[in-house]
Amino acid sequence: MAEASITHSDAAREGAVDAALAALGLDDKARLLAGQDMWSLPALPGVGLRSLVMSDGPIGVRGVRWTAEDPSVALPSPTALAATWDPAVARRAGRLLAQEARRKGVHVLLAPTVNLHRSPLGGRHFEAYSEDPYLTGEIGTGYVRGVQDGGVGTTVKHFVANDAETDRFTVDNIVAPRTLREIYLAPFERIVRNAHPWGVMAAYNQVNGSTMTEHRYLQNAVLRGEWGFDGAIVSDWLAARSTTAAITGGLDVAMPGPRTVYGKALADAVRAGRIEESVVDGAVRNVLRLAARVGILDGAPPVVDPADHPAGIDGDALAREIARRSFVLVRNERAALPIDPAAVRKIALSGALARDARVLGGGSAHVFPHHIVSPLDSLTAALPEDALDYRVGADPNSELAPTEKGFELRAVCYDAAGTVLGSAPLHSGTVQWIGDDLPDGVTHETLHSVEITGTFVPRDTGEHAFGTRGTGALTLTVAGETLYDGIHRVTGSTDPGEAFFGSPLERGRTTLTAGVPVEVSLRQVPETLAADSPIPGVSFSFCHLGPRRDPDELIAEAVEAARAADTAVVVVGTTERVESEGFDRADLRLPGRQDDLVRAVAAVNPNTVVVVNSGSPVELPWRDEVAAVLLSWFPGQEGGAALADVLLGAAEPGGRLPTTWPVALADVPVSTTTPTDGELHYDEGVFVGYRAWEKAGTAPAYPFGHGLGYTTWEYESLAATPDSATVRLRNTGTRHGGETVQIYLAPQSDSAGRPARWLAGFARVEAAPGESAEAVIELERRAYELWDETAYDWTLVPGSYEVQAARSLGDVRLTATTEIKE
């Protein structure tokens, strides 16, 4: 009965799509394929079609207005989600985001990002899942299923080989067919085949000479033809460049609007005979099908009836749980963790990021959470009074950044006569209104200038630096003094994100007194309001850097506190100027004097625990000098609460590394992100991530899949066939725990140039002390295949394979052999 119902609903949707398509004229069809504004497609009331709304949403749903008036649940970063190694958790995350999307009137999320960690220097590394295509595909499948469980669409992105930020708008990534199939297309294929996403986003970059929005082979032949994708292909924002090449290349929707290569330009091309109208009809059908699926086309039953939406999810609780499950304990000497709160007399906490938590990455993944729980606040609440001694120790924020702590700001909009048109509160010193994302009562036609205005209560006495980010005429005033009055422009960049993610510029300094409020103002006459701007909008930031105390004094204070403590906890990490969309990293070093702080504290306290607050790998030159190292990624709004849970033993750190963690950048076998003469050659072939590390014979700091818990496990037996591996294991520790069983396949003889081994499956089990658990892990035929560039097809490679049951790539517990026959 259920299958018949599904078939009937599919037929009803297709019938409604057919009827709507038949009723549309050419102009309306062409208009439907072009964004009407930054985030939506036009409504066509004549056929019962409402406007389809899209929104960024990897870790939280921004909505169509980037404003603190409409906060979002902020989950841990995608890298953290992958570190759970649990597609079921990813599915629950997706269901929560669907709930958020419905609340904000959003029909389609511009997520998940399933590009690979080809290089640890990739600036958007934190927004992608893993270096491994199988793990990426499994987590992405869970995420897509979860979002679509809630009746909201996804656009799996960025299709394809969009693995770095440098020259991302123009770079031509040269990737051999086998490498493309086995590594970079693989997670997209897995998600399309297993989760059936309703959308895919075409990337900015070129692949082998063809821009992705025009890539007829990859979009039409592979994505649609081979894999059976029947959803809509949406361009990355401003990625569509050619009317004819894009529509014939398979691109359905050109975003954003109102100025795109579709719309009137597309209708004119059909009338001129350059494009067959049937090609346009195919794209319109895909968009109408998407609209039908999310329930905004009359006569079409949505895929998920509102009555069948998943039960309401507590966003705070899920964010906290995912964070705990994502934390990776990579070192734990002398059982330094967990800390017994009943036995500890004093804990010394240091690091500026313990106080001013960084919980999410910069760029299009950024949202405004309702609240942020810091490690300092959570540990203070969880420990007895006076048990925690906090010192700054080291502050990595040595550069100007958009204002946050101590500032209460509003954005006020004026017309040319100076009349106030409207205003909105600000979460930070950044205004980022794109398209029609303007305060109520404000339009681009009437808007002349925007003023960020309010008060600042300094936390420290001394010389404060102030600055700006953005273009246009800018006037900066602090405490009645004008620090800057001039015009700033950005030239020579083709990246549409440059104005949003560029570097702040210092404009002046002034001495302020702690606790004494001052009035502040930054007024902008934006240049981006021009009628011919590809994205009309307002984007600029009021930036600040507090007084710089002597770094040696800060470290000395932390050392003295650590010397008198039972345990020292040091929180280190990156800043917005290190990890964000729009640029790649130059190195893997922690900014500022954080390494010096760790070494100095560890020298006086043998029970030093370091928490690493970064979205991607950083060098840890002191890792063997401390008792424990816990990777917390960008842990989302409840990160501090989750950290207290794990440090104090209320929960186990459940994460395993989704990417190899290097000793130093010089050891990384694949690191290049900078094109030469416009091209970036993926010369390493299929040897990326741990595959490359094993080929190079270089030992990383921590291998792929590594992660410790608070109990111990004995792997008792492994039974393997070509189709599955069954692992029995027992909890030999003293507390309940979870284990991620990983299965790797290693060909016993190889003439096909394959890696030494690769991840073929995994499963998570839980057990109480002394109890056994069993993991049954399916092994797919694809795990034994490679892409034959001569036959241009997948080919089974027969022979003997070692099946490895492992805790990580570097900790194989049991092996068995299976034979694959032709």
Coordinates of N, CA and C in Angstrom, one line a residue, residues 490-561:
V490 N 37.8 48.4 -4.0 CA 38.5 47.2 -4.3 C 38.6 47.0 -5.8
T491 N 39.8 46.8 -6.3 CA 40.0 46.7 -7.7 C 40.8 45.4 -8.0
G492 N 40.6 44.9 -9.2 CA 41.4 43.8 -9.7 C 41.0 42.4 -9.3
S493 N 39.9 42.3 -8.6 CA 39.4 41.0 -8.2 C 38.2 40.5 -8.9
T494 N 38.2 39.3 -9.4 CA 37.0 38.7 -10.1 C 36.1 38.0 -9.1
D495 N 36.5 37.8 -7.9 CA 35.8 37.0 -6.9 C 34.6 37.9 -6.3
P496 N 33.4 37.4 -6.5 CA 32.3 38.2 -6.0 C 32.2 38.3 -4.4
G497 N 33.0 37.4 -3.8 CA 33.1 37.5 -2.3 C 34.1 38.4 -1.7
E498 N 34.8 39.1 -2.6 CA 35.9 39.9 -2.1 C 35.5 41.0 -1.2
A499 N 34.4 41.7 -1.6 CA 33.9 42.8 -0.7 C 33.4 42.3 0.6
F500 N 32.9 41.0 0.7 CA 32.3 40.5 1.9 C 33.4 39.9 2.9
F501 N 34.5 39.3 2.3 CA 35.4 38.6 3.1 C 36.8 39.2 3.1
G502 N 37.0 40.4 2.5 CA 38.3 41.0 2.4 C 38.9 41.4 3.8
S503 N 40.1 41.9 3.8 CA 40.8 42.3 5.0 C 40.3 43.6 5.5
P504 N 40.2 43.7 6.9 CA 39.9 45.0 7.5 C 41.1 46.0 7.3
L505 N 40.8 47.3 7.3 CA 41.9 48.3 7.2 C 41.8 49.1 8.5
E506 N 42.9 49.3 9.2 CA 42.9 50.2 10.3 C 42.8 51.7 9.9
R507 N 41.9 52.4 10.6 CA 41.7 53.8 10.3 C 42.1 54.8 11.3
G508 N 42.3 54.3 12.6 CA 42.8 55.2 13.6 C 42.7 54.5 15.0
R509 N 43.3 55.2 15.9 CA 43.4 54.7 17.3 C 43.0 55.8 18.3
T510 N 42.5 55.3 19.4 CA 42.2 56.3 20.5 C 42.2 55.6 21.8
T511 N 42.6 56.3 22.9 CA 42.7 55.7 24.2 C 41.3 55.8 25.0
L512 N 40.9 54.6 25.5 CA 39.7 54.5 26.2 C 39.9 53.9 27.5
T513 N 38.9 54.0 28.4 CA 38.9 53.5 29.8 C 38.0 52.4 30.0
A514 N 38.4 51.4 30.6 CA 37.6 50.2 30.9 C 36.3 50.6 31.6
G515 N 35.2 50.1 31.1 CA 33.9 50.3 31.8 C 33.2 51.7 31.5
V516 N 33.9 52.6 30.8 CA 33.4 53.9 30.4 C 32.8 53.8 29.0
P517 N 31.5 53.9 28.8 CA 30.9 53.8 27.5 C 31.2 55.1 26.6
V518 N 31.4 54.8 25.3 CA 31.6 55.9 24.4 C 30.7 55.6 23.2
E519 N 30.3 56.7 22.5 CA 29.5 56.6 21.3 C 30.4 56.3 20.1
V520 N 29.9 55.4 19.2 CA 30.7 55.1 18.0 C 29.8 55.1 16.8
S521 N 30.4 55.4 15.6 CA 29.6 55.5 14.4 C 30.5 55.2 13.2
L522 N 29.9 54.4 12.3 CA 30.6 54.2 11.0 C 29.5 54.4 9.9
R523 N 29.6 55.4 9.1 CA 28.6 55.7 8.1 C 29.2 55.4 6.7
Q524 N 28.4 54.7 5.9 CA 28.8 54.3 4.5 C 27.8 54.8 3.5
V525 N 28.4 55.4 2.4 CA 27.6 55.6 1.2 C 28.0 54.5 0.2
P526 N 27.2 53.5 0.1 CA 27.7 52.3 -0.6 C 27.7 52.5 -2.1
E527 N 28.8 51.9 -2.8 CA 28.8 52.0 -4.2 C 28.1 50.8 -4.9
T528 N 27.8 49.8 -4.1 CA 27.2 48.6 -4.6 C 25.7 48.8 -4.9
L529 N 25.2 50.0 -4.7 CA 23.7 50.2 -5.0 C 23.5 50.6 -6.4
A530 N 24.6 50.7 -7.2 CA 24.5 51.0 -8.6 C 23.5 50.0 -9.3
A531 N 22.8 50.6 -10.3 CA 21.8 49.8 -11.0 C 22.4 48.6 -11.7
D532 N 23.6 48.8 -12.2 CA 24.2 47.7 -13.0 C 25.0 46.8 -12.2
S533 N 24.9 46.9 -10.8 CA 25.7 45.9 -10.0 C 25.1 44.5 -10.1
P534 N 26.0 43.5 -10.3 CA 25.5 42.1 -10.4 C 24.7 41.7 -9.2
I535 N 25.2 42.1 -8.0 CA 24.4 41.8 -6.8 C 24.2 43.1 -6.0
P536 N 23.1 43.8 -6.2 CA 22.8 45.0 -5.5 C 22.8 44.7 -4.0
G537 N 23.5 45.5 -3.2 CA 23.4 45.2 -1.8 C 24.3 46.1 -1.0
V538 N 24.4 46.0 0.3 CA 25.2 46.8 1.2 C 26.0 45.8 2.1
S539 N 27.3 46.0 2.1 CA 28.1 45.1 2.9 C 29.4 45.9 3.3
F540 N 29.4 46.1 4.7 CA 30.6 46.7 5.2 C 30.7 46.4 6.7
S541 N 31.8 46.6 7.3 CA 32.0 46.2 8.7 C 32.7 47.3 9.5
F542 N 32.3 47.5 10.7 CA 32.9 48.4 11.7 C 33.9 47.4 12.5
C543 N 35.2 47.7 12.5 CA 36.1 46.7 13.0 C 36.9 47.4 14.2
H544 N 37.4 46.5 15.1 CA 38.0 46.9 16.3 C 39.1 45.9 16.7
L545 N 40.1 46.4 17.4 CA 41.1 45.6 18.1 C 41.4 46.3 19.4
G546 N 41.2 45.5 20.5 CA 41.5 46.1 21.8 C 42.9 46.3 22.1
P547 N 43.3 46.9 23.3 CA 44.7 47.2 23.6 C 45.5 45.9 23.7
R548 N 46.7 46.0 23.2 CA 47.6 44.8 23.2 C 48.4 44.8 24.5
R549 N 48.2 43.9 25.4 CA 49.1 43.8 26.5 C 50.3 43.0 26.1
D550 N 51.4 43.2 26.9 CA 52.6 42.5 26.6 C 52.4 41.0 26.6
P551 N 52.7 40.3 25.5 CA 52.4 38.9 25.4 C 53.1 38.1 26.5
D552 N 54.3 38.5 26.8 CA 55.1 37.7 27.9 C 54.4 37.8 29.2
E553 N 53.8 39.0 29.5 CA 53.1 39.2 30.8 C 51.8 38.3 30.8
L554 N 51.1 38.2 29.7 CA 49.9 37.3 29.7 C 50.3 35.9 29.9
I555 N 51.4 35.4 29.2 CA 51.8 34.0 29.4 C 52.2 33.8 30.8
A556 N 53.0 34.8 31.4 CA 53.5 34.6 32.8 C 52.3 34.4 33.8
E557 N 51.2 35.2 33.5 CA 50.1 35.1 34.4 C 49.4 33.7 34.3
A558 N 49.3 33.2 33.1 CA 48.7 31.9 32.9 C 49.6 30.8 33.5
V559 N 50.9 31.0 33.4 CA 51.8 30.0 34.0 C 51.7 29.9 35.5
E560 N 51.6 31.1 36.1 CA 51.5 31.1 37.6 C 50.2 30.4 38.1
A561 N 49.1 30.7 37.3 CA 47.9 30.0 37.7 C 48.0 28.5 37.5

